[in-house]
Amino acid sequence: MNSTVSDLDELVKREYEAGFVTDIESDTLPPGLGEDVVSIISAKKNEPAFMLEWRLQAFRRWQKMQEPGWAQVKHPAIDYQAISYYSAPKQPGDGPQSLDEVDPKLLETYNKLGIPLEEQKALAGVAVDAVFDSVSVKTTFRETLAEAGVIFCSISEALQEHPELVRKYLGSVVPTGDNFYAALNSAVFSDGSFVYIPKGVRCPMELSTYFRINAMNTGQFERTLIIADEGSYVSYLEGCTAPMRDENQLHAAVVELIAMRGAEIKYSTVQNWYPGDEQGRGGIYNFVTKRGACRGDNSKISWTQVETGSAITWKYPSVLLEGDNAIGEFYSVALTRHMQQADTGTKMVHIGNNTRSTIISKGISAGRGQNTYRGLVKILKGADNARNYSQCDSLLLGDRCGAHTFPYLEVSNPTAQVEHEATTSKISEDQLFYCMQRGLSEEDAISLIVNGFCKEVFKKLPMEFAVEAQKLLDVSLEGAVG
Amino acid sequence: MMLSIKNLHASVDGKPILRGIDLEVKAGEVHAIMGPNGSGKSTLANVLAGRENYEVTSGSVHYLGENLLELATEERACKGIFLAFQYPVEIPGVSNIYLLKAAVNARRKYQGLDELPAVEFLKLVKEKVKLVEMKEEFLHRSVNEGFSGGEKKRNEILQMAILEPRLAILDETDSGLDIDALKIVAKGVNTLRGPQRAMILVTHYQRMLDYIVPDHVHVLAHGRVVKSGDKSLALELEERGYGWIEQQAEEIAAAVTG
């Protein structure tokens, strides 16, 4: 439209609603990283001996590794010695036994974010694990879930109560030395969620984790481990926010999913970390390793992500299709505006016969945002009749942003069927004029068109979160008129 | 007077297209704007609707007593101006009914009214769908995506019927229609004729005017109204073509500049 470059700058500004800071006393380690810090974290969590050994091994590997340089992102060098690796809100004694003992400031924080931790106020049918900086502060509906045999707790608690399960599966999908950030996470992760769904159980509620970074100069390194035993089903959602700060903060998480024979895991993410301001000051570096293994035949893992936050997103939720007839899915909407950079996509590794994967990626770039899809479809020699369908669409708002697509294909079996489609488009003036002639404001018209563009992905989200994601996209796009 | 256009000049990408249009439209009237290709018919329709890059260089347009040229595109729409597009655009992923609802509620918001309750909205839509003989499944398909030419045009009439404009501008709605689709479109349009509503039919051919009988016919050439008359003018054009009109226009232009 007629908007000049300076108009655009005016318009793309928007308040980040989750940008407040909670004033709470914390137990924070001084910045720096060495074997001593790894040991202190393990000791603070009173971990079994095998965990310390596992962490130290990861740390030693990490020391020999290099940051990956292949992603389409730019940032100043990260000083890993300037980061504090542990920060927890101070708690009396052994931590809260019930909600009454949780610091009211924490409850207020989650209420403000729209995540009430009181079960009676919760969204119907959703259990929440709330992670604040380095620790889990509350997991709701644990009793209800326990009745169905479902274990849903923080990974720290899982290490106390179910060490054998953690020991068996932790690092079995993402090994400690998988990549630089995964190794770092393995050494210093402080909390995260643990889920175990027993054989044949359909988890009666949606499970969710809400991650909140609050403290300054700290990194958040959480670890999520979800195991769906034979024939079980679980739908899991994670949400994330952080205060507005001028400094960048590092978030390096690892998520591992394991689906046994006939099991299904649906993992949805609505990522709204602080993206930084329009000058590119501040914001979260979101360097995350997410991978699922379809261990058993007829198992299914589905990743759905809506990524609107973070200064930099580096993340490739992947599926190892080990069992025959296993299904992997990746549905993604990634929005970059201001100076945000996203390099995201997936890896689908076909190992079993008749394995199928679907990749639908929708990238939206506004402001000076840079949006990259990077995906690998790998079909191993022994994977007969594997099928993949990939569709990568990019939408550009304005003329100072960028969209990039890097699809990699490695096919070693002649029976494979692989399809890839890619489009790049701008919102056309014809579309805007059409909507505005029907009475819609320019912003409403853009929102309508963008939501249409994302529809295939939004419809994969659980209902409540689809509405949430749509709203998030609306506010993120407010004024992003090109 | 509903619409009063005086000495309107407009350019597209710096190129003058309209060179002094005068036109007055009263409530209840149907005006046909005819003319050869390139005469400025569609430009006039787009200028009235407020399309970007259609620059008015001089002249005035008043709509219901207001200076239309000062109103934003969406304000014009909310005040009752509707353009049925010559080439309705596709909007992937946005269902037809969703756009309709957004449009209805945008106008209600502008008028200070609450959103139309879902039940009432559905009732309204279902009633109007019958008028244009469309199947209800059309409502749930993406806007114009994969629609045939005739379906797109009927969809425009459906939107018009639901939005109930004061001034409807139909830009070559007859183009690309077979005779059956044309009859359906004409029926829709005729149903909407009324004492409070005015219509401007932009068309190249007389054919549509057999079904929608205009009160006035204007012929455009070289960006000016060169001849006005009643329905018989359209018939004369059908018989004699546009050549003689263009020739007259050129003579007038020569006289004006010479």
XYZ file of C-alpha atoms in Angstrom:
740
model
C 0.000 0.000 0.000
C 1.112 3.602 0.197
C 2.883 3.167 3.500
C 6.440 4.406 3.328
C 9.330 2.708 5.043
C 9.074 5.021 8.044
C 5.341 4.362 8.383
C 6.137 0.699 8.469
C 8.624 1.191 11.265
C 5.977 3.038 13.251
C 3.429 0.367 12.623
C 5.435 -2.750 13.351
C 6.000 -1.635 16.956
C 3.888 -3.462 19.421
C 3.985 -4.017 23.113
C 5.106 -7.519 24.140
C 2.402 -8.379 26.616
C 4.308 -10.985 28.581
C 7.297 -8.683 29.088
C 6.959 -7.986 32.820
C 9.474 -9.015 35.491
C 8.492 -10.803 38.703
C 10.277 -9.366 41.744
C 11.166 -12.496 43.631
C 14.133 -13.596 45.690
C 16.165 -16.162 43.853
C 18.822 -18.654 44.617
C 21.122 -18.002 41.659
C 24.540 -19.444 40.896
C 27.184 -16.901 39.893
C 27.923 -16.834 36.160
C 30.371 -19.365 34.819
C 30.576 -22.975 33.765
C 32.905 -25.750 34.833
C 32.701 -29.267 36.240
C 32.103 -27.682 39.657
C 28.933 -25.977 38.393
C 27.686 -29.209 36.844
C 28.295 -30.964 40.162
C 26.545 -28.239 42.151
C 23.444 -28.421 39.938
C 23.345 -32.197 40.333
C 23.839 -31.891 44.088
C 21.160 -29.197 44.452
C 18.750 -31.572 42.845
C 19.921 -34.456 45.003
C 20.330 -36.601 41.921
C 21.308 -40.254 41.817
C 25.014 -40.838 41.126
C 24.476 -42.012 37.540
C 23.070 -38.584 36.639
C 26.168 -36.714 37.764
C 28.316 -39.092 35.743
C 26.038 -38.584 32.716
C 26.180 -34.805 33.056
C 29.957 -34.702 33.459
C 30.424 -36.900 30.411
C 28.193 -34.521 28.426
C 30.124 -31.532 29.736
C 33.448 -33.036 28.678
C 32.110 -33.661 25.193
C 30.672 -30.159 25.014
C 34.064 -28.650 25.801
C 35.440 -30.237 22.642
C 32.546 -29.143 20.429
C 31.969 -26.103 18.255
C 28.794 -24.043 17.855
C 27.101 -25.013 14.598
C 27.797 -22.440 11.916
C 25.536 -23.638 9.128
C 22.278 -21.974 10.176
C 21.076 -18.855 8.358
C 21.349 -16.728 11.504
C 23.735 -14.063 12.736
C 24.490 -13.133 16.325
C 27.454 -11.871 18.347
C 29.525 -14.604 19.990
C 27.946 -15.996 23.136
C 30.155 -15.885 26.234
C 29.198 -19.095 27.987
C 31.126 -18.032 31.077
C 28.935 -14.925 31.462
C 25.754 -16.929 31.906
C 24.352 -18.175 35.188
C 23.355 -21.805 34.849
C 20.973 -22.085 37.739
C 18.355 -19.763 39.184
C 15.454 -20.823 41.351
C 12.902 -18.840 43.333
C 13.817 -19.192 47.021
C 11.654 -21.653 48.830
C 11.512 -22.571 52.484
C 12.706 -26.096 53.266
C 12.028 -28.773 50.699
C 9.881 -26.660 48.441
C 6.133 -26.388 48.345
C 4.107 -29.442 49.209
C 0.825 -27.854 48.209
C -0.349 -24.818 46.307
C -0.713 -22.864 49.568
C 3.040 -23.047 49.993
C 3.861 -21.740 46.527
C 5.018 -18.125 46.644
C 1.969 -15.959 45.827
C 4.172 -13.889 43.509
C 4.690 -16.958 41.370
C 0.977 -17.733 41.293
C 0.338 -14.135 40.328
C 2.919 -14.357 37.542
C 1.190 -17.348 35.992
C -2.240 -15.789 36.479
C -1.019 -12.700 34.634
C 0.133 -14.942 31.815
C -3.299 -16.565 31.741
C -2.113 -19.878 33.229
C -3.896 -20.305 36.556
C -2.244 -23.006 38.657
C -5.297 -23.467 40.858
C -6.933 -26.587 39.455
C -10.464 -25.242 39.818
C -9.583 -22.257 37.636
C -7.706 -24.221 35.012
C -8.705 -24.622 31.417
C -10.964 -27.647 31.287
C -9.036 -30.818 30.603
C -5.527 -29.389 30.685
C -2.871 -30.265 33.268
C 0.047 -27.843 33.633
C 3.655 -28.143 34.759
C 4.904 -24.606 35.439
C 8.652 -24.109 35.037
C 10.038 -20.816 36.375
C 13.663 -20.135 35.437
C 15.447 -23.349 36.379
C 12.805 -25.201 38.371
C 9.305 -26.581 38.169
C 7.077 -24.718 40.623
C 3.873 -26.690 40.318
C 2.330 -29.528 38.381
C -1.445 -29.563 38.411
C -3.871 -32.486 38.297
C -1.212 -35.011 39.272
C -3.650 -37.050 41.321
C -6.263 -37.170 38.570
C -3.629 -38.362 36.133
C -2.171 -40.879 38.566
C -5.548 -42.611 38.683
C -5.116 -43.389 34.993
C -1.542 -44.518 35.684
C -0.097 -41.499 33.921
C 3.062 -40.037 35.387
C 3.290 -36.286 34.845
C 5.823 -34.463 36.967
C 8.974 -32.409 36.742
C 12.031 -34.285 35.567
C 13.707 -33.572 38.921
C 10.913 -35.418 40.686
C 11.041 -38.199 38.130
C 14.731 -38.680 38.955
C 13.771 -39.166 42.604
C 10.683 -41.277 42.130
C 11.271 -43.140 38.850
C 15.040 -43.124 38.335
C 14.937 -46.393 36.383
C 12.598 -44.926 33.742
C 14.675 -41.792 33.348
C 17.896 -43.765 33.187
C 16.490 -46.061 30.512
C 15.220 -43.362 28.172
C 17.119 -40.139 28.843
C 19.492 -39.474 25.966
C 18.162 -42.444 24.015
C 16.789 -40.190 21.260
C 19.081 -37.186 21.568
C 22.470 -38.522 22.741
C 24.542 -36.254 24.975
C 26.966 -35.456 22.157
C 24.307 -34.956 19.474
C 25.128 -31.307 18.930
C 26.698 -28.377 20.758
C 23.520 -27.134 22.433
C 22.218 -30.602 23.266
C 25.546 -31.408 24.952
C 25.381 -28.161 26.931
C 21.811 -28.935 27.941
C 22.751 -32.466 29.020
C 25.450 -31.064 31.293
C 23.461 -28.314 32.973
C 19.725 -28.924 32.514
C 17.932 -28.008 35.678
C 14.338 -29.028 35.171
C 11.629 -29.797 32.685
C 8.731 -32.169 32.380
C 8.517 -35.918 32.497
C 5.613 -37.905 31.106
C 5.011 -41.630 31.079
C 1.812 -43.049 29.602
C 1.369 -46.730 30.434
C 0.374 -49.408 27.931
C -3.015 -48.968 26.349
C -3.840 -45.740 28.187
C -5.317 -42.780 26.424
C -4.185 -39.849 28.537
C -7.428 -38.330 29.902
C -6.196 -34.726 29.743
C -4.068 -32.495 27.591
C -0.696 -32.129 29.279
C 1.199 -28.898 29.099
C 4.333 -27.204 30.333
C 4.586 -23.480 30.660
C 8.146 -22.179 30.600
C 8.940 -18.782 32.033
C 12.349 -17.123 32.098
C 12.456 -14.393 34.751
C 15.947 -13.894 36.176
C 18.507 -11.751 34.395
C 21.660 -13.156 32.792
C 20.527 -16.711 33.257
C 20.126 -19.376 30.678
C 17.224 -21.759 30.704
C 18.085 -25.355 29.981
C 15.155 -27.622 30.368
C 14.733 -31.207 29.466
C 11.506 -32.853 28.496
C 11.085 -36.587 28.228
C 7.845 -38.168 27.085
C 7.370 -41.901 26.825
C 4.201 -43.333 25.339
C 4.125 -47.052 25.976
C 2.439 -49.536 23.622
C -0.941 -48.495 22.323
C -1.119 -45.306 24.364
C -1.956 -41.740 23.354
C -0.962 -38.347 24.677
C -1.351 -34.761 23.537
C 1.171 -32.359 24.992
C 1.568 -28.612 24.686
C 4.291 -26.210 25.668
C 4.123 -22.440 25.948
C 6.900 -19.990 26.704
C 7.377 -16.302 27.600
C 10.090 -14.088 29.078
C 10.468 -10.480 30.308
C 11.647 -7.727 28.008
C 15.332 -7.122 28.585
C 18.004 -5.416 26.527
C 20.380 -8.360 26.851
C 19.994 -11.581 24.954
C 19.253 -14.683 26.960
C 19.980 -18.252 26.020
C 17.373 -20.978 26.045
C 18.769 -24.345 25.043
C 16.238 -27.084 25.615
C 16.134 -30.727 24.670
C 12.898 -32.620 24.116
C 12.844 -36.360 23.589
C 9.745 -38.311 22.616
C 9.478 -42.066 22.507
C 6.484 -43.811 20.960
C 6.312 -47.574 21.375
C 4.267 -49.946 19.203
C 0.912 -48.446 18.228
C 1.433 -45.361 20.420
C 0.758 -41.794 19.385
C 2.302 -38.570 20.661
C 1.006 -35.200 19.578
C 3.339 -32.408 20.639
C 2.297 -28.801 20.150
C 4.322 -25.684 20.829
C 3.211 -22.085 21.006
C 6.518 -20.275 21.382
C 6.351 -16.625 22.402
C 9.704 -15.878 24.000
C 10.573 -12.191 24.065
C 11.587 -11.398 20.451
C 13.641 -8.258 21.145
C 12.672 -4.743 20.131
C 12.430 -3.288 16.642
C 16.136 -2.392 16.700
C 17.008 -5.994 17.470
C 17.981 -5.265 21.092
C 17.421 -8.127 23.485
C 15.356 -11.230 22.990
C 15.827 -14.911 23.588
C 18.217 -17.145 21.671
C 16.078 -20.215 21.291
C 18.454 -23.059 20.393
C 16.453 -26.187 20.834
C 16.842 -29.849 19.971
C 13.575 -31.723 19.659
C 13.388 -35.247 18.405
C 11.006 -38.134 18.601
C 11.551 -41.807 17.980
C 8.759 -43.947 16.588
C 10.277 -47.052 18.194
C 7.455 -49.453 17.566
C 5.468 -50.498 14.525
C 2.383 -48.403 13.748
C 3.465 -45.616 16.033
C 2.954 -41.941 15.292
C 4.590 -38.688 16.337
C 3.198 -35.356 15.302
C 4.923 -32.010 15.935
C 2.929 -28.805 15.584
C 4.649 -25.511 16.287
C 3.642 -21.881 16.182
C 6.801 -19.831 16.577
C 6.237 -16.101 16.995
C 8.827 -15.172 19.614
C 12.622 -15.281 20.196
C 15.317 -13.116 18.649
C 16.735 -16.252 17.072
C 15.071 -19.605 16.667
C 17.188 -22.633 15.806
C 15.043 -25.676 15.999
C 14.240 -28.783 13.979
C 11.680 -31.049 15.635
C 12.402 -34.387 14.012
C 11.120 -37.921 13.860
C 13.073 -41.164 13.589
C 10.668 -43.558 11.907
C 12.106 -46.813 13.197
C 9.044 -49.064 13.339
C 7.214 -50.329 10.261
C 4.191 -48.235 9.211
C 5.294 -45.442 11.528
C 4.056 -41.937 10.812
C 5.878 -38.647 11.387
C 4.310 -35.236 10.971
C 5.594 -31.688 11.215
C 3.272 -28.698 11.001
C 4.859 -25.318 11.492
C 4.017 -21.645 11.430
C 7.016 -19.385 11.996
C 6.626 -15.623 12.096
C 9.584 -13.259 12.113
C 9.252 -9.508 12.410
C 11.435 -6.655 13.703
C 14.954 -8.142 13.472
C 13.932 -11.701 14.345
C 15.672 -14.626 12.698
C 14.268 -18.113 12.463
C 16.034 -21.128 11.013
C 13.616 -23.941 11.581
C 12.313 -27.076 9.976
C 12.469 -30.782 10.573
C 14.214 -34.051 9.879
C 12.244 -37.115 8.912
C 14.393 -40.216 8.954
C 12.703 -43.238 7.379
C 14.131 -46.463 8.749
C 11.170 -48.878 8.855
C 9.089 -50.145 5.932
C 5.958 -48.307 4.796
C 6.842 -45.311 6.898
C 5.151 -42.047 6.045
C 5.963 -38.435 6.810
C 4.238 -35.132 6.158
C 5.849 -31.714 6.417
C 3.785 -28.527 6.200
C 5.774 -25.377 6.862
C 4.399 -21.837 6.718
C 6.904 -19.029 7.115
C 5.791 -15.418 7.481
C 8.339 -12.610 7.359
C 7.627 -8.988 8.256
C 9.734 -5.977 9.210
C 13.338 -7.052 8.729
C 12.672 -10.604 9.809
C 14.553 -13.474 8.210
C 12.783 -16.775 7.959
C 14.459 -19.991 6.874
C 12.966 -23.418 6.367
C 15.565 -26.166 6.599
C 14.406 -29.724 6.298
C 15.860 -33.145 5.694
C 13.972 -36.148 4.391
C 16.208 -39.170 4.647
C 15.120 -42.559 3.410
C 17.446 -45.354 4.404
C 18.267 -48.304 2.193
C 16.154 -50.742 4.192
C 13.035 -48.569 4.265
C 10.789 -50.006 1.563
C 7.791 -48.040 0.291
C 8.500 -44.954 2.322
C 6.490 -41.865 1.473
C 7.005 -38.212 2.184
C 5.059 -35.122 1.299
C 6.567 -31.716 1.993
C 5.035 -28.330 1.439
C 6.881 -25.138 2.314
C 5.132 -21.844 1.799
C 6.580 -18.437 2.537
C 4.702 -15.194 2.826
C 6.467 -11.844 2.748
C 5.010 -8.679 4.271
C 6.935 -5.646 3.113
C 10.162 -5.526 1.157
C 12.884 -5.606 3.801
C 12.337 -9.138 5.076
C 13.564 -12.428 3.705
C 12.441 -16.009 3.201
C 14.772 -18.909 2.481
C 14.064 -22.568 1.851
C 16.609 -25.371 2.132
C 15.009 -28.749 1.560
C 17.457 -31.652 1.666
C 16.571 -35.066 0.302
C 18.606 -38.230 0.793
C 16.886 -41.199 -0.740
C 18.658 -44.572 -0.677
C 15.724 -46.811 -1.529
C 14.228 -46.885 -5.040
C 10.703 -47.649 -3.798
C 10.458 -44.297 -2.030
C 7.912 -41.674 -3.047
C 8.917 -38.161 -2.169
C 7.041 -35.001 -3.067
C 8.086 -31.447 -2.378
C 6.200 -28.261 -3.091
C 7.334 -24.764 -2.276
C 5.846 -21.325 -2.841
C 6.851 -17.801 -1.952
C 4.280 -15.047 -2.149
C 3.419 -11.592 -1.005
C 0.000 -10.542 0.155
C -1.285 -9.123 -3.085
C -2.784 -5.677 -3.353
C -5.701 -7.351 -5.096
C -6.405 -9.455 -1.999
C -6.143 -6.456 0.315
C -8.320 -4.268 -1.889
C -10.910 -7.016 -2.163
C -11.174 -7.386 1.622
C -11.113 -3.650 2.254
C -13.808 -3.086 -0.364
C -15.902 -5.418 1.769
C -15.356 -3.111 4.756
C -12.353 -4.661 6.524
C -9.581 -2.400 7.786
C -6.159 -3.015 6.309
C -4.968 -4.734 9.500
C -8.006 -6.968 9.649
C -7.539 -7.794 5.991
C -3.901 -8.799 6.554
C -4.834 -10.831 9.593
C -7.561 -12.616 7.641
C -5.238 -13.429 4.753
C -2.381 -14.553 7.016
C -4.665 -16.717 9.100
C -5.912 -18.296 5.894
C -2.292 -18.931 4.929
C -1.694 -20.718 8.269
C -4.971 -22.584 8.419
C -3.584 -26.037 7.608
C -1.306 -25.788 10.625
C -3.741 -24.135 13.051
C -6.298 -26.837 12.511
C -3.772 -29.360 13.887
C -3.598 -27.563 17.247
C -5.882 -28.495 20.125
C -8.932 -26.210 19.986
C -8.112 -23.833 22.877
C -4.575 -23.374 21.672
C -5.596 -22.811 18.079
C -7.582 -19.806 19.275
C -4.587 -18.701 21.343
C -2.224 -19.077 18.395
C -4.525 -17.133 16.116
C -4.721 -14.305 18.661
C -0.968 -14.327 19.087
C -0.496 -14.022 15.363
C -2.995 -11.163 15.262
C -1.151 -9.118 17.866
C 2.205 -9.990 16.400
C 1.054 -8.736 13.039
C -0.631 -5.628 14.360
C 0.638 -2.886 12.116
C 2.903 -5.164 10.113
C 1.582 -3.554 6.990
C 3.803 -3.817 3.982
C -28.611 13.000 -5.237
C -26.862 9.804 -4.303
C -23.761 10.181 -6.440
C -22.509 13.291 -8.139
C -19.370 13.146 -10.260
C -18.032 16.405 -11.669
C -15.222 16.780 -14.211
C -13.380 13.782 -12.784
C -9.843 13.219 -13.986
C -7.840 10.205 -12.849
C -4.537 8.550 -13.711
C -3.204 5.054 -13.269
C 0.585 4.791 -12.888
C 0.844 8.375 -14.058
C -1.138 7.733 -17.223
C -4.332 9.798 -17.556
C -7.356 7.536 -18.085
C -10.386 9.552 -16.978
C -10.449 12.964 -18.618
C -13.458 14.765 -17.252
C -16.325 12.466 -16.278
C -19.680 13.993 -15.316
C -22.360 11.716 -13.955
C -25.299 12.014 -11.583
C -27.032 9.019 -10.068
C -30.216 9.194 -7.974
C -31.454 6.628 -5.477
C -33.558 3.989 -7.192
C -31.836 4.376 -10.561
C -29.883 1.860 -12.587
C -27.212 3.315 -14.853
C -25.327 1.364 -17.474
C -21.827 2.529 -18.382
C -20.792 1.195 -21.753
C -17.831 1.769 -23.998
C -15.042 0.150 -25.943
C -11.993 -1.428 -24.296
C -9.721 1.164 -22.763
C -12.413 3.814 -22.519
C -12.064 4.051 -18.733
C -15.128 2.078 -17.558
C -13.301 -0.160 -15.084
C -11.090 2.718 -13.988
C -14.196 4.673 -13.036
C -15.501 1.706 -11.016
C -12.168 1.324 -9.198
C -11.811 5.046 -8.518
C -15.249 5.100 -6.915
C -14.342 2.112 -4.729
C -11.054 3.761 -3.672
C -8.452 1.513 -5.173
C -4.833 2.273 -4.392
C -2.741 3.652 -7.289
C -5.794 5.103 -8.991
C -4.973 8.749 -8.548
C -7.642 11.425 -8.866
C -5.935 14.447 -10.423
C -8.905 16.826 -10.509
C -12.674 17.017 -10.221
C -14.997 15.960 -7.424
C -17.154 13.049 -6.350
C -19.908 13.428 -3.776
C -21.731 10.467 -2.326
C -24.770 11.073 -0.108
C -23.579 14.650 0.326
C -20.065 13.706 1.442
C -16.772 14.163 -0.370
C -16.189 10.560 -1.373
C -12.562 11.114 -2.326
C -11.640 11.869 1.281
C -12.921 8.514 2.526
C -10.718 5.437 2.948
C -11.576 2.350 0.918
C -13.105 0.510 3.866
C -15.092 3.583 4.942
C -16.658 3.785 1.512
C -17.586 0.127 1.829
C -19.022 0.630 5.300
C -21.068 3.574 4.015
C -22.709 1.333 1.460
C -20.584 1.315 -1.685
C -20.139 -2.160 -3.104
C -17.998 -3.173 -6.036
C -18.697 -6.484 -7.723
C -15.257 -7.281 -9.124
C -14.497 -8.098 -12.715
C -11.858 -10.569 -11.525
C -12.715 -11.677 -7.963
C -9.501 -12.632 -6.191
C -8.780 -15.970 -4.515
C -7.940 -16.008 -0.802
C -6.576 -19.461 0.118
C -7.501 -20.860 3.514
C -10.189 -18.247 4.201
C -13.666 -19.680 3.895
C -16.276 -17.764 1.999
C -18.558 -17.610 5.012
C -15.743 -16.330 7.215
C -15.099 -13.404 4.885
C -18.834 -12.696 4.705
C -19.095 -12.646 8.468
C -16.048 -10.389 8.779
C -17.557 -8.037 6.195
C -21.003 -7.932 7.804
C -19.527 -7.289 11.231
C -17.038 -4.695 9.995
C -19.946 -2.670 8.694
C -21.965 -3.168 11.870
C -19.000 -2.056 13.946
C -18.704 1.056 11.788
C -22.381 1.757 12.415
C -21.893 1.288 16.151
C -23.851 -1.976 16.231
C -22.942 -5.223 17.982
C -21.857 -8.223 15.944
C -24.702 -10.076 14.296
C -25.498 -13.167 16.395
C -24.270 -16.329 14.658
C -27.759 -17.802 14.315
C -29.146 -14.706 12.612
C -26.123 -14.453 10.370
C -26.509 -18.055 9.240
C -30.190 -17.557 8.569
C -29.434 -14.505 6.438
C -26.724 -16.274 4.476
C -28.795 -19.368 3.824
C -31.650 -17.273 2.491
C -29.374 -15.315 0.135
C -27.557 -18.408 -1.105
C -30.830 -19.567 -2.590
C -31.202 -16.289 -4.464
C -28.061 -16.947 -6.488
C -28.795 -20.701 -6.725
C -25.551 -21.690 -5.035
C -25.053 -24.795 -2.965
C -24.356 -24.220 0.704
C -21.063 -26.067 0.407
C -19.754 -23.013 -1.441
C -19.855 -21.134 1.809
C -17.231 -23.394 3.312
C -14.823 -23.362 0.407
C -11.940 -20.906 0.329
C -12.909 -17.553 -1.160
C -13.063 -17.973 -4.943
C -10.462 -20.744 -4.879
C -11.150 -23.215 -7.645
C -14.420 -21.477 -8.521
C -15.438 -21.367 -12.171
C -15.878 -17.946 -13.765
C -19.632 -18.155 -13.312
C -19.317 -19.252 -9.679
C -17.056 -16.324 -8.916
C -19.546 -13.852 -10.353
C -22.462 -15.441 -8.518
C -20.387 -15.251 -5.355
C -20.036 -11.501 -5.904
C -23.798 -11.170 -6.186
C -24.199 -13.252 -3.027
C -21.929 -10.867 -1.150
C -23.877 -7.933 -2.534
C -27.187 -9.458 -1.464
C -25.898 -9.988 2.069
C -24.203 -6.604 2.453
C -27.214 -4.718 0.988
C -25.292 -1.714 -0.367
C -26.754 1.723 -1.124
C -24.702 2.015 -4.287
C -23.709 -1.146 -6.136
C -21.130 -0.983 -8.905
C -20.978 -4.082 -11.076
C -17.766 -4.189 -13.081
C -18.281 -6.370 -16.166
C -20.192 -8.884 -14.116
C -21.551 -10.324 -17.362
C -18.149 -11.120 -18.864
C -17.359 -14.801 -19.060
C -20.874 -15.883 -18.145
C -22.931 -18.389 -20.088
C -26.555 -17.562 -20.612
C -27.816 -19.579 -17.632
C -25.358 -17.981 -15.229
C -26.174 -14.570 -16.677
C -29.879 -15.132 -15.956
C -29.128 -16.113 -12.370
C -26.936 -13.054 -11.872
C -29.597 -10.817 -13.446
C -32.266 -12.296 -11.213
C -30.107 -11.557 -8.175
C -29.518 -8.006 -9.301
C -33.171 -7.352 -10.148
C -34.252 -8.629 -6.739
C -31.981 -6.041 -5.179
C -33.359 -3.137 -7.170
C -35.264 -0.774 -4.942
C -36.087 2.865 -4.333
C -33.272 3.290 -1.782
C -30.587 1.653 -3.881
C -28.719 2.770 -6.960
C -26.717 0.616 -9.327
C -24.025 1.246 -11.893
C -23.556 -1.539 -14.398
C -20.248 -1.411 -16.238
C -20.447 -3.529 -19.345
C -18.993 -3.926 -22.773
C -22.014 -5.657 -24.271
C -25.670 -4.928 -24.415
C -26.515 -8.544 -23.627
C -26.872 -8.122 -19.853
C -29.194 -5.170 -20.392
C -31.795 -7.515 -21.879
C -32.158 -8.918 -18.389
C -31.384 -5.892 -16.253
C -33.116 -2.950 -17.864
C -31.287 0.301 -17.088
C -32.902 3.682 -16.556
C -29.956 5.445 -18.179
C -27.177 4.420 -20.532
C -23.886 6.314 -20.832
C -21.172 5.710 -23.339
C -17.558 6.292 -22.388
C -14.796 6.941 -24.876
C -11.307 8.278 -24.210
C -12.169 8.863 -20.573
C -15.266 10.985 -21.111
C -19.005 10.411 -21.232
C -19.642 11.066 -24.910
C -23.273 10.119 -25.127
C -26.116 9.489 -22.696
C -29.553 8.146 -23.332
C -32.067 5.510 -22.321
C -32.103 1.804 -23.018
C -32.436 2.385 -26.758
C -28.881 3.755 -26.857
C -27.586 0.353 -25.791
C -29.487 -1.279 -28.632
C -28.103 1.245 -31.083
C -24.576 0.431 -29.910
C -25.254 -3.249 -30.325
C -26.238 -2.601 -33.908
C -23.628 -0.055 -34.946
C -20.664 -0.920 -32.727
C -18.442 1.609 -30.965
C -16.607 2.957 -34.011
C -18.904 5.877 -34.712
C -18.905 6.897 -31.059
C -15.122 6.837 -30.904
C -14.948 8.905 -34.046
C -17.298 11.467 -32.548
C -15.221 11.512 -29.384
C -12.054 12.113 -31.324
C -13.691 15.008 -33.168
C -14.814 16.524 -29.889
C -11.336 16.041 -28.397
C -9.796 17.734 -31.418
C -12.245 20.638 -31.089
C -11.452 21.028 -27.386
C -7.685 21.011 -27.789
C -7.665 22.785 -31.162
